[in-house]
XYZ file of C-alpha atoms in Angstrom:
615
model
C 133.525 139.556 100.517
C 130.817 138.910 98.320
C 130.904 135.338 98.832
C 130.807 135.611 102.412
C 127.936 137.907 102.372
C 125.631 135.056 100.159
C 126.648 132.778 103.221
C 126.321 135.262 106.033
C 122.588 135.497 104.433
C 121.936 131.637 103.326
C 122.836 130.874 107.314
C 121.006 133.226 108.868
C 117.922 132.579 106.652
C 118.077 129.161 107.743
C 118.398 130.174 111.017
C 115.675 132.476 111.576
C 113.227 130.021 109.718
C 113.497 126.639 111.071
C 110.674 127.315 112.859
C 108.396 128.162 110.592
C 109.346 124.813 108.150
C 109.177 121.788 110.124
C 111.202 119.874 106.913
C 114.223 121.544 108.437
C 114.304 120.774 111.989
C 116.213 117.711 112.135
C 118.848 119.145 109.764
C 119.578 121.954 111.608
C 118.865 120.814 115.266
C 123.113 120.431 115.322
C 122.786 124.032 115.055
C 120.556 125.675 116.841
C 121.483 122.944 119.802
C 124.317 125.286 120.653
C 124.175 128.823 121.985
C 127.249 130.110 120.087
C 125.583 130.632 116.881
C 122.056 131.444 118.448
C 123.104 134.954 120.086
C 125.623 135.708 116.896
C 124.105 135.431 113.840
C 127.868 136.600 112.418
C 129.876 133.715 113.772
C 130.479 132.031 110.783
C 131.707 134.743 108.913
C 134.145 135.187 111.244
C 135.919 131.984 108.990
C 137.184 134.839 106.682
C 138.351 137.431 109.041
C 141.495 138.184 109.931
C 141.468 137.411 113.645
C 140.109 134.248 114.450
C 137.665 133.871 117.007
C 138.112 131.456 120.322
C 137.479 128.042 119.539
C 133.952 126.883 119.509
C 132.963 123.720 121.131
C 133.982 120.587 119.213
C 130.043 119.711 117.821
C 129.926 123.448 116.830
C 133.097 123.322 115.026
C 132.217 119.960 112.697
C 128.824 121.212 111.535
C 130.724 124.419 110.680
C 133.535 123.050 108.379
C 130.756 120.655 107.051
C 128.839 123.647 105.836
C 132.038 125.702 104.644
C 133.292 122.836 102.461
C 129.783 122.746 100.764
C 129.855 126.508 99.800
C 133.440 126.100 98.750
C 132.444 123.237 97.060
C 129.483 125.024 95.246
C 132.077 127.495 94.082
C 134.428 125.628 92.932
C 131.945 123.891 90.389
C 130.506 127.122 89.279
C 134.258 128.309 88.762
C 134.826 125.087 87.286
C 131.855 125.173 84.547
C 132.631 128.549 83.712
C 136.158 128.047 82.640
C 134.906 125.034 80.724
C 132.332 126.921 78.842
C 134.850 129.719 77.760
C 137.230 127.554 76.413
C 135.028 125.158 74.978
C 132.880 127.590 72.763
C 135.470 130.540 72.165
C 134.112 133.907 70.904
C 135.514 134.393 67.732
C 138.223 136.726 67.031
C 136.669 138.700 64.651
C 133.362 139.435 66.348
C 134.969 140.681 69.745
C 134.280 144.429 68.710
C 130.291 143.643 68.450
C 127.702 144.403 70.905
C 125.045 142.368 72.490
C 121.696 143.663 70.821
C 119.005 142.217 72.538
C 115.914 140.848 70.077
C 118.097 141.829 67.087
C 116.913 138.639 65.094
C 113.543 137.823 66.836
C 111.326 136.966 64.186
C 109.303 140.079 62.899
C 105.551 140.427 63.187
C 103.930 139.284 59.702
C 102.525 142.951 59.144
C 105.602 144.988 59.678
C 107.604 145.366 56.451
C 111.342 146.747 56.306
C 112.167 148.524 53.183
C 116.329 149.343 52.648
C 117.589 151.162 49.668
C 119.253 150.094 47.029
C 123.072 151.196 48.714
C 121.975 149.617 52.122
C 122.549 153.342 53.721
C 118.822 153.523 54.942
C 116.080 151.411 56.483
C 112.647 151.886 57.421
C 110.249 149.574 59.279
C 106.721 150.211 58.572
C 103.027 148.906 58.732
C 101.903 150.524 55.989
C 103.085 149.363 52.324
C 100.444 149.788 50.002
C 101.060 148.786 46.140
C 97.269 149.529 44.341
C 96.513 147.947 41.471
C 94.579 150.498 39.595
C 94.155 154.381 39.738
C 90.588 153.978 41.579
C 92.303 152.250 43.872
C 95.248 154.590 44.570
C 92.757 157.142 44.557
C 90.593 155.598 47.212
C 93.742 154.912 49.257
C 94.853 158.612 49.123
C 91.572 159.742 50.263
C 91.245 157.282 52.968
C 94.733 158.033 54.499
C 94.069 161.905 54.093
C 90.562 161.339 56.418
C 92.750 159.059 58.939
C 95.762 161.587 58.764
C 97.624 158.388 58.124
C 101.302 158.549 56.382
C 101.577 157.195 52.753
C 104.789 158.406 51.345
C 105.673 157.644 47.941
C 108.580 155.275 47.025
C 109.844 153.843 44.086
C 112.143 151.372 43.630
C 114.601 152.605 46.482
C 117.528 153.414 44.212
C 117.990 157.132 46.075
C 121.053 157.050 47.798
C 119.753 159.224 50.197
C 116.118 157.287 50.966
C 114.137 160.110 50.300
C 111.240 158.464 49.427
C 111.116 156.579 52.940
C 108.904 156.870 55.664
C 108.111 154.742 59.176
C 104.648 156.462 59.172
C 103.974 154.491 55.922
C 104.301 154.093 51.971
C 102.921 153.696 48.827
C 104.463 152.108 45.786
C 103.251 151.859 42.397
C 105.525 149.357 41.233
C 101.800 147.530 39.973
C 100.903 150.470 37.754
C 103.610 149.706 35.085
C 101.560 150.057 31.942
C 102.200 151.624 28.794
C 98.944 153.617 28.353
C 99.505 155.418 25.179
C 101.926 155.687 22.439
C 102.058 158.653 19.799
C 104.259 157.660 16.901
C 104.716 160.633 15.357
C 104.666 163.228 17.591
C 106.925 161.087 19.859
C 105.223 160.858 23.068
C 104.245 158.208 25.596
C 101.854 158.407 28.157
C 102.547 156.061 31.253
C 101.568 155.032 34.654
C 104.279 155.887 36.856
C 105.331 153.025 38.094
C 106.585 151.473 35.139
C 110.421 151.308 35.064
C 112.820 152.948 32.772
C 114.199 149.799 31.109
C 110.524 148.190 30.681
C 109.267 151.489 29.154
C 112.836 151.290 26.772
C 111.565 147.861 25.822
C 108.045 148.726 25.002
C 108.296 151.693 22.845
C 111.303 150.690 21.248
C 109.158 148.852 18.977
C 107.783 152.284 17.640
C 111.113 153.278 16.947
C 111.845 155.998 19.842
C 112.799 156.119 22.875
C 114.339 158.285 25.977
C 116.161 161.532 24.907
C 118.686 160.879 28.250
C 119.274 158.313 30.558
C 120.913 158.247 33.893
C 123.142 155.595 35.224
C 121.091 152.925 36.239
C 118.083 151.391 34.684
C 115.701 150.463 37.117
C 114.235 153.161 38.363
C 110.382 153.828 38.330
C 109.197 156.526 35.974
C 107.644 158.758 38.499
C 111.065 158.718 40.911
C 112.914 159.422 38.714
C 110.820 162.755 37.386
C 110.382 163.626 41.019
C 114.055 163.831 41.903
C 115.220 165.712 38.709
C 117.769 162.554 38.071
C 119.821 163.596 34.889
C 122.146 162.322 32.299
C 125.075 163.197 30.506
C 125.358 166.147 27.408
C 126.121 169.696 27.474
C 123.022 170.019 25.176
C 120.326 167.771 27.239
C 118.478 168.588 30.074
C 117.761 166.839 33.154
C 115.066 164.074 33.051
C 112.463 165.802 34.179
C 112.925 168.425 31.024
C 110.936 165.491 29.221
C 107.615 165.582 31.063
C 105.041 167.045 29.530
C 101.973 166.556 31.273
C 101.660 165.001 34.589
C 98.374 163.335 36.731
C 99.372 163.774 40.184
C 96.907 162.060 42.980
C 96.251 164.369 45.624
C 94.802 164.404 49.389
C 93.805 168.107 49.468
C 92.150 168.609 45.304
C 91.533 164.680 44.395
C 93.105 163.885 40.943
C 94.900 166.182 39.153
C 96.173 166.753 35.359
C 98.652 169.297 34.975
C 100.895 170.902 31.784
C 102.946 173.654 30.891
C 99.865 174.958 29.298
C 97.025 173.748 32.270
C 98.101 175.278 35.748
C 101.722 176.390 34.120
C 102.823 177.472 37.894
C 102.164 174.542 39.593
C 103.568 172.281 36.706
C 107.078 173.758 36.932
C 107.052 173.439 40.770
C 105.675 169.924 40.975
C 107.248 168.629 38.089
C 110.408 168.052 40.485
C 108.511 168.031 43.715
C 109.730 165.250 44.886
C 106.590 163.671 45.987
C 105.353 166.013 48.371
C 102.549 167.295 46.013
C 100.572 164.509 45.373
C 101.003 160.577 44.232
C 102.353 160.817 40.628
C 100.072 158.436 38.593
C 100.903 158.958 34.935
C 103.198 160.540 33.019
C 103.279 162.281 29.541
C 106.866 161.978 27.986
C 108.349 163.245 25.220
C 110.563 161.275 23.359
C 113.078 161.391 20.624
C 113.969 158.672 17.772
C 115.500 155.435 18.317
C 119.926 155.364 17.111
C 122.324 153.943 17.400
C 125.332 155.594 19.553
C 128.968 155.127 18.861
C 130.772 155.674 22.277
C 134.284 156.321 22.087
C 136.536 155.890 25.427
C 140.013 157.379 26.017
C 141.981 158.443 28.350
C 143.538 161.672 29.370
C 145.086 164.299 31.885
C 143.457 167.617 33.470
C 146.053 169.855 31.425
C 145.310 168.175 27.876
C 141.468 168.377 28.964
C 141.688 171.974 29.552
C 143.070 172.867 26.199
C 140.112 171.199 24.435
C 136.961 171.111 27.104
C 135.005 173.589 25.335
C 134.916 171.741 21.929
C 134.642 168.214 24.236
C 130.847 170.068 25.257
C 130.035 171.687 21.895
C 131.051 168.479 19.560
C 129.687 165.307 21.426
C 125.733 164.768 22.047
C 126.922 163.082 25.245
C 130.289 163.476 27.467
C 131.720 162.741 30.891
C 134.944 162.459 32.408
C 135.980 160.234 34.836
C 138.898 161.196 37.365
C 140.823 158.853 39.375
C 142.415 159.950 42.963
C 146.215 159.701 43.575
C 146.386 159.534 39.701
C 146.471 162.236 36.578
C 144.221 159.970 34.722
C 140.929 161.709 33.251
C 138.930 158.594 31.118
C 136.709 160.628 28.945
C 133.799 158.829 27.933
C 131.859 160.580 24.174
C 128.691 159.123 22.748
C 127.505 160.221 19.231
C 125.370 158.872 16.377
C 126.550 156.691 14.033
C 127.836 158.163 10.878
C 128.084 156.849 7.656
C 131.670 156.650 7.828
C 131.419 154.443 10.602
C 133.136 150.869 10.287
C 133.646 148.634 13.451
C 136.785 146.826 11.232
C 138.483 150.447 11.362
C 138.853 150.848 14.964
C 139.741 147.690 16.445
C 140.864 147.259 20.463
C 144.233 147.226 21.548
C 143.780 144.818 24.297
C 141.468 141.836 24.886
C 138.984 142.269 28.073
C 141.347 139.977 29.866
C 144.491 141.921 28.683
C 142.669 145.049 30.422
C 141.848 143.443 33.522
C 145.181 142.160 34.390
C 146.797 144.381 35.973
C 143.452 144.310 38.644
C 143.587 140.692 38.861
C 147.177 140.831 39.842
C 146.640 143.331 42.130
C 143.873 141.344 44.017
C 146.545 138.189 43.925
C 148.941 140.322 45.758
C 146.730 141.556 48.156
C 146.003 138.091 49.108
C 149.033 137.605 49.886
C 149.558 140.585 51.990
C 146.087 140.407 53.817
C 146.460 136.674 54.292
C 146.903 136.463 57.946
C 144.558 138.965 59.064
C 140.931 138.896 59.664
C 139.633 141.056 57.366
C 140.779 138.676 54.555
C 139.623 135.486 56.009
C 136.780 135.404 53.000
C 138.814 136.180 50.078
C 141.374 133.785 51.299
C 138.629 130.956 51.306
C 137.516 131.458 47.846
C 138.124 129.371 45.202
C 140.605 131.749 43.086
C 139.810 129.777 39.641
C 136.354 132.570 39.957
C 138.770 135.644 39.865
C 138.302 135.180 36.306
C 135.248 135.575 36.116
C 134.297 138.546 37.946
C 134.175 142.097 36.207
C 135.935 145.272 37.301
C 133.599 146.905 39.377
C 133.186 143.512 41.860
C 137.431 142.818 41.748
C 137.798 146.496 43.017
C 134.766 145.654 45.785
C 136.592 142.702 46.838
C 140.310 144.804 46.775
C 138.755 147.364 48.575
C 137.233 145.175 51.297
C 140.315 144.151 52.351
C 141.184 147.111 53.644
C 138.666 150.243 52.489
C 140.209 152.770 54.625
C 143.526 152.475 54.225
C 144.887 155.433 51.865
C 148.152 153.341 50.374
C 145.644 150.352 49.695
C 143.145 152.328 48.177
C 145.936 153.945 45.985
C 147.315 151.424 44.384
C 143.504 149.962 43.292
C 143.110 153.164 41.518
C 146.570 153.019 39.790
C 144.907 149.315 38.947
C 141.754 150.958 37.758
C 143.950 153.933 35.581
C 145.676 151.043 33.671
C 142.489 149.159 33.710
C 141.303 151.999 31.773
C 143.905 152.757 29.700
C 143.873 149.442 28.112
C 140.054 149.843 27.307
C 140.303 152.942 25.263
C 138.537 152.505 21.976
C 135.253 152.548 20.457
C 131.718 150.214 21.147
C 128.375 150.891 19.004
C 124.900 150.231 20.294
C 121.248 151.230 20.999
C 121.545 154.523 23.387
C 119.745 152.339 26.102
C 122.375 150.334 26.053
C 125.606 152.375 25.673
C 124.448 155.071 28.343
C 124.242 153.224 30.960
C 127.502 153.116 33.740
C 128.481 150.041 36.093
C 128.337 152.150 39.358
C 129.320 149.307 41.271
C 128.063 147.703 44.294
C 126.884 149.500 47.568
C 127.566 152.883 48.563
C 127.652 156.756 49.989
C 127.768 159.260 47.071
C 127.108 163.134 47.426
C 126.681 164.923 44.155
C 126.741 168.570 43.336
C 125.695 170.764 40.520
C 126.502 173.981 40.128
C 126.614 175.906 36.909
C 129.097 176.120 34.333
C 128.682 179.175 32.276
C 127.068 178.740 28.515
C 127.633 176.239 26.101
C 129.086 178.996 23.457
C 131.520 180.195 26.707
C 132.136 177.614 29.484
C 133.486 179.567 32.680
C 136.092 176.531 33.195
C 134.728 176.619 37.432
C 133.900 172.906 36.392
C 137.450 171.410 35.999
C 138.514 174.437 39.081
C 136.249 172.794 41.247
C 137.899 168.938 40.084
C 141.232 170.111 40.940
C 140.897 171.919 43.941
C 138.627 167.996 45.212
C 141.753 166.401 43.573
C 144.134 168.576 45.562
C 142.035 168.231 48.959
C 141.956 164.649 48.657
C 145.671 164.805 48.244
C 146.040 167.301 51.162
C 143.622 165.639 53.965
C 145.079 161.894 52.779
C 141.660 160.712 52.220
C 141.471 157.225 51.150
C 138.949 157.972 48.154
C 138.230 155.381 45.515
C 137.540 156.559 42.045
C 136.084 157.226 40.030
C 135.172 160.832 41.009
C 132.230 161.325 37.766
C 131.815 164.669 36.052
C 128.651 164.748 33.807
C 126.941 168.297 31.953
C 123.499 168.971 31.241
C 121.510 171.858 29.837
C 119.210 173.893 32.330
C 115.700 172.998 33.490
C 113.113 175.201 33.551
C 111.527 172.634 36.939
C 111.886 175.567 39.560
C 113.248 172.712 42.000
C 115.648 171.393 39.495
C 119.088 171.940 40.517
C 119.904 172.689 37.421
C 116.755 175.290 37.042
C 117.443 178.583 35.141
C 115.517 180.779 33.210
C 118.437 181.505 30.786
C 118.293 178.682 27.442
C 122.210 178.704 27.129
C 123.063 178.094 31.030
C 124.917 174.694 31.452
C 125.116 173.115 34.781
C 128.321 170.377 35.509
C 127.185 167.550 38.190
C 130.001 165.747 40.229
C 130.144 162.873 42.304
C 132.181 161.858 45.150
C 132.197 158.404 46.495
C 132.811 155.592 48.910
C 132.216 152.078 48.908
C 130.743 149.820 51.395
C 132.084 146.441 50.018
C 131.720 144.693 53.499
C 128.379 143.429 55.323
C 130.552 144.127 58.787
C 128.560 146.126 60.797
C 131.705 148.001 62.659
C 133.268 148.524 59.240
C 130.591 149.818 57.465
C 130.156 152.463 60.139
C 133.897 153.356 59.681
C 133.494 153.653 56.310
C 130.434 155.920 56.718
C 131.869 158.231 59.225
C 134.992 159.063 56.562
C 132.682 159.387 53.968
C 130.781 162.357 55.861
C 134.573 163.665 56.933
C 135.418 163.647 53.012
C 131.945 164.838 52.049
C 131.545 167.924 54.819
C 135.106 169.073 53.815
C 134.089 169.694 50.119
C 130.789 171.475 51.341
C 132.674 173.572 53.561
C 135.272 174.403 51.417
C 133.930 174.306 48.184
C 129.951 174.389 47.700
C 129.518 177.825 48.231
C 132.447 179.219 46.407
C 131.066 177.279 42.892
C 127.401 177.856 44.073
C 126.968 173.749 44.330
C 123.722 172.383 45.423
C 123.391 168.688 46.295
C 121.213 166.259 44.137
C 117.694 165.843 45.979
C 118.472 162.041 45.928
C 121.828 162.096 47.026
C 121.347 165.036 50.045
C 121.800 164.018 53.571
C 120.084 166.052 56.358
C 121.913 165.927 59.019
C 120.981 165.774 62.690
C 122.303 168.930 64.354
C 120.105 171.161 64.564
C 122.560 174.206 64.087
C 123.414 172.347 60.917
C 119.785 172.048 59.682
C 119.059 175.710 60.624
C 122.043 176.569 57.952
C 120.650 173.636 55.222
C 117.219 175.248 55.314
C 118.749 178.757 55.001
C 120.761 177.395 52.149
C 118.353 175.892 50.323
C 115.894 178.883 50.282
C 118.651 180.960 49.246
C 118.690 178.639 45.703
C 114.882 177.515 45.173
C 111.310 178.898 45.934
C 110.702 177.437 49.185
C 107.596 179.593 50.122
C 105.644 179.099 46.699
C 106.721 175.173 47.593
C 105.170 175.289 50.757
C 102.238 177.067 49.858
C 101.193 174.215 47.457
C 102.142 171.375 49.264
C 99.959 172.781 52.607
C 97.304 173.470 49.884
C 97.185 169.782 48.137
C 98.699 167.869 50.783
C 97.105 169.796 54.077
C 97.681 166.561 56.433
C 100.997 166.297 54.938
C 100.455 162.638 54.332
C 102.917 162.340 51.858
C 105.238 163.883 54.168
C 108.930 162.431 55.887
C 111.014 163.405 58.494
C 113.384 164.656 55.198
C 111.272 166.801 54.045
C 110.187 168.172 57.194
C 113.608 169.383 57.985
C 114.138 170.972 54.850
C 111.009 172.613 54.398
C 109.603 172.988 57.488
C 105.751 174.361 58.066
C 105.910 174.347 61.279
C 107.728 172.543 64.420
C 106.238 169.517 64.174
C 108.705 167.067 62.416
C 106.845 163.878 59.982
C 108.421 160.295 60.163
């Protein structure tokens, strides 16, 4: 019908203007000769009816089947052509579930910059990236964007999980102030600009003999971030991060610059000293450090019964502890770190398997999985590798490329953790190094992680909620067949006296556990990572809704995601006043950020000053 109507019209077009374009007269003068077609426009569509009309004259009738076979004709090439193309340039099989996205890869305007976290979980495309080179300058840029109302959020180096420190509006990074400004040798301190990463600042004052008192996992974060997030460690008997600032010079719109202590504007130091940037730009930073050891880090492994029995004296003995659980498993690797003693001897304590001997039973694992995955799609690339580089990858990448295979499925994922239990097992024993160096954890490659802490009694009389809160995750996971990975990561600190810590109290001997779920996102497929992602948020909202009140668990401020509802972020904002001082929060950031400049969408939702919502 449709091809008869594109006829119907292409006739009756000619028709009606053969008049009007001399160039056609001769060629339809056959046609418009007879009176058949004059007084019915429709009489060649009545080819494709199904009662034929009476005869036309003989002249009539040739030009008609002359003009029909040139229309079928037409088709039958465009039919022709089509098929061709199809089967000439196939779509491939594994692409057939992705959508057309018009202008995806047009080539970006030279201004606009995107920034993407560290995990690959958020992205922002901006105009504004500033990076000053000196404190004038970040000064004159704060001041500038404060008359102009224009967004300059700080970001560091992107590691949050969550991107908290993004912003479309704009940003400002300080990954050029990186200086060492002052060292104090004896009474331990080191003043910095903020910028400056962890493991350059490690490097620097090393040389003085001191160094961090507590590290997190990762090295590369920038000084300031990781103050303004109140990132932590591990140790029953160490505070969060942010415990080691002493004085801070924060940049702001509303007052200009800024020095602040626990002994000049008190108040304002313990709120902004985890304000996660919404105070002002953090330019330097006073830290208090502790002399330079050597650790001796002793790893075994364990069960949740046997851990019970001696968890308090695992907190009180060891300067450093954590315990990593592994899903479908009753493993519990329990990781110490202490100073070398004098009785220390590396020729006493030597390893029961090689590093190849441990990662064996991984290797063979991934071998097997070839196998299994080796006619489907999702294995294509770990099919095509050359298999003589198994050898030479480390744990953390063989369980990306196992889990790649196939992330979500919970009999796959089982098995790599009874891989990564034995993996384990046969790398119990002892290592000695520079704290720098043995604190630091292989977190492994991209990835959604929510982390809680909630507290844990004292030190003198844990409340055992910590390993209740494990098993009833452990028994959930079970229950609800989730396909998580492990390691599920239990660290301890002390309490901080940072009012937006989540580990704040104003009692000395409070102790606060942290714990981490996970999931991977080993593939760059854009339909699997959103898989991926949407079981993640399954697993993650069925431990808030189940758990997070009931042990009083509050999310890391880099690892919280808002969400979207706006039932849900009613009850988030509720929560979190409920835990920190939100008003006396508010009241300083509208008094030294009053444009709210250093604003985000993030903080918006959680803290919101009114109905307007920052990007």
């Amino acid at each position: 019908m449709f091809r008869s109507l594109k006829l119907k019209r292409s006739i009756q077009s000619s028709i009606t203007n053969h008049h009007q374009n001399p160039r056609f007269s001769q060629t339809l003068k056959p046609l418009i000769s007879s009176p058949t077609p004059q007084s019915n426009p429709f009489f060649f569509l009545r080819q494709f009816s199904s009662s034929p009309p009476a005869p036309p004259p003989l002249s009539d009738a040739s030009s008609t089947s002359s003009e029909l076979r040139k229309y079928l004709g037409y088709s039958a090439l465009f039919l022709g052509c089509a098929i061709g193309t199809y089967y000439s340039f196939p779509f491939p099989e594994n692409a057939k579930h992705k959508k057309a996205q018009l202008f995806r890869y047009a080539p970006l305007p030279d201004d606009l910059h995107t920034v993407v976290n560290w995990s690959g979980t958020h992205e922002v495309q901006t105009r504004v990236f500033l990076q000053p080179e000196s404190l004038e300058e970040l000064e004159t840029i704060v001041k500038d964007a404060n008359e102009k109302k224009q967004k300059i959020r700080p970001v560091g180096s992107g590691l949050s999980p969550n991107g908290i420190g993004l912003a479309r509006g704009g940003m400002v990074n300080l990954a050029l102030l990186d200086k060492v400004l002052e060292v104090d040798k004896e009474k331990k301190t080191v003043r910095v600009e903020a910028g400056i990463r962890v493991q350059q600042l490690v490097d620097v004052i090393k040389d003085y003999g001191i160094t961090l008192q507590n590290f997190a996992s990762i090295r590369e974060q920038q000084v300031g971030g990781i103050v303004q997030v109140g990132a932590h460690g591990t140790g029953a008997k160490l505070p969060p991060i942010d415990e080691q600032v002493i004085s801070m010079k924060l940049v702001t719109p509303g007052k200009g610059t800024i020095v602040i202590s626990k002994d000049k504007d008190p108040e304002l130091f313990y709120l902004a000293r985890c304000g996660l940037g919404a105070f002002g730009v953090v330019a330097e930073v006073t830290l208090q450090c502790v002399e330079r050891q050597e650790l001796v880090e002793h790893t075994f492994v364990s069960n949740l019964a046997e851990i019970k029995k001696k968890h308090k004296k695992l907190l009180n003995d060891n300067k450093h502890v954590k315990y990593l659980y592994i899903p479908y498993t009753d493993t519990v690797v329990v990781v110490t770190c202490n100073p070398v003693s004098k009785w220390w001897s590396p020729t006493k304590f030597k390893p029961k398997y090689s590093l190849d001997e441990a990662l064996q039973p991984i290797r063979d694992l991934y071998h097997a999985s070839i196998e299994t995955y080796r006619g489907q799609s999702v294995a294509t690339s770990s099919t095509a590798e050359n298999e003589s580089k198994v050898s030479d990858l480390t744990f953390t990448e063989l369980r990306d490329k196992l889990l790649a295979m196939d992330p979500l499925n919970k009999d796959h994922v089982k098995k790599i953790n009874e891989a990564e239990a034995e993996f384990w097992k046969r790398s119990e024993g002892y290592r000695v190094g520079w704290s720098d160096e043995i604190l630091g954890f292989d977190c492994g490659g991209q990835q959604w992680v929510s982390e809680t802490c909630f507290p844990a009694g004292t030190l003198s009389k844990p409340n055992m909620k910590d390993l209740k809160f494990i098993e009833d995750v452990m028994e959930l996971i079970e229950k609800e067949e989730i396909p998580a990975p492990a390691p599920i990561e239990q660290r301890w600190t002390a309490c901080s006296k940072s009012l937006m810590s989540p580990a704040s109290s104003s009692s000395n001997d409070d102790i606060f556990s942290w714990v981490g779920i996970i999931m991977y996102l080993p593939t760059t497929d854009a339909r699997e990572r959103k898989q991926i992602t949407e079981e993640f948020f399954h697993y993650r909202h069925l431990t808030q809704a189940r758990f997070w009140d009931q042990y009083s668990a509050y999310e890391h401020w880099a690892k919280i995601e808002v969400p979207k509802d706006k039932d849900e972020v009613a009850a988030l904002q509720a929560r979190l006043r409920k835990r920190f001082p939100v008003d006396a929060f508010n009241k300083a950031r509208s008094e030294l950020d009053p444009n709210r400049i250093l604003s985000n969408a993030m903080l918006e939702k959680m803290f919101p000053l009114d109905g307007n919502v920052s990007t």
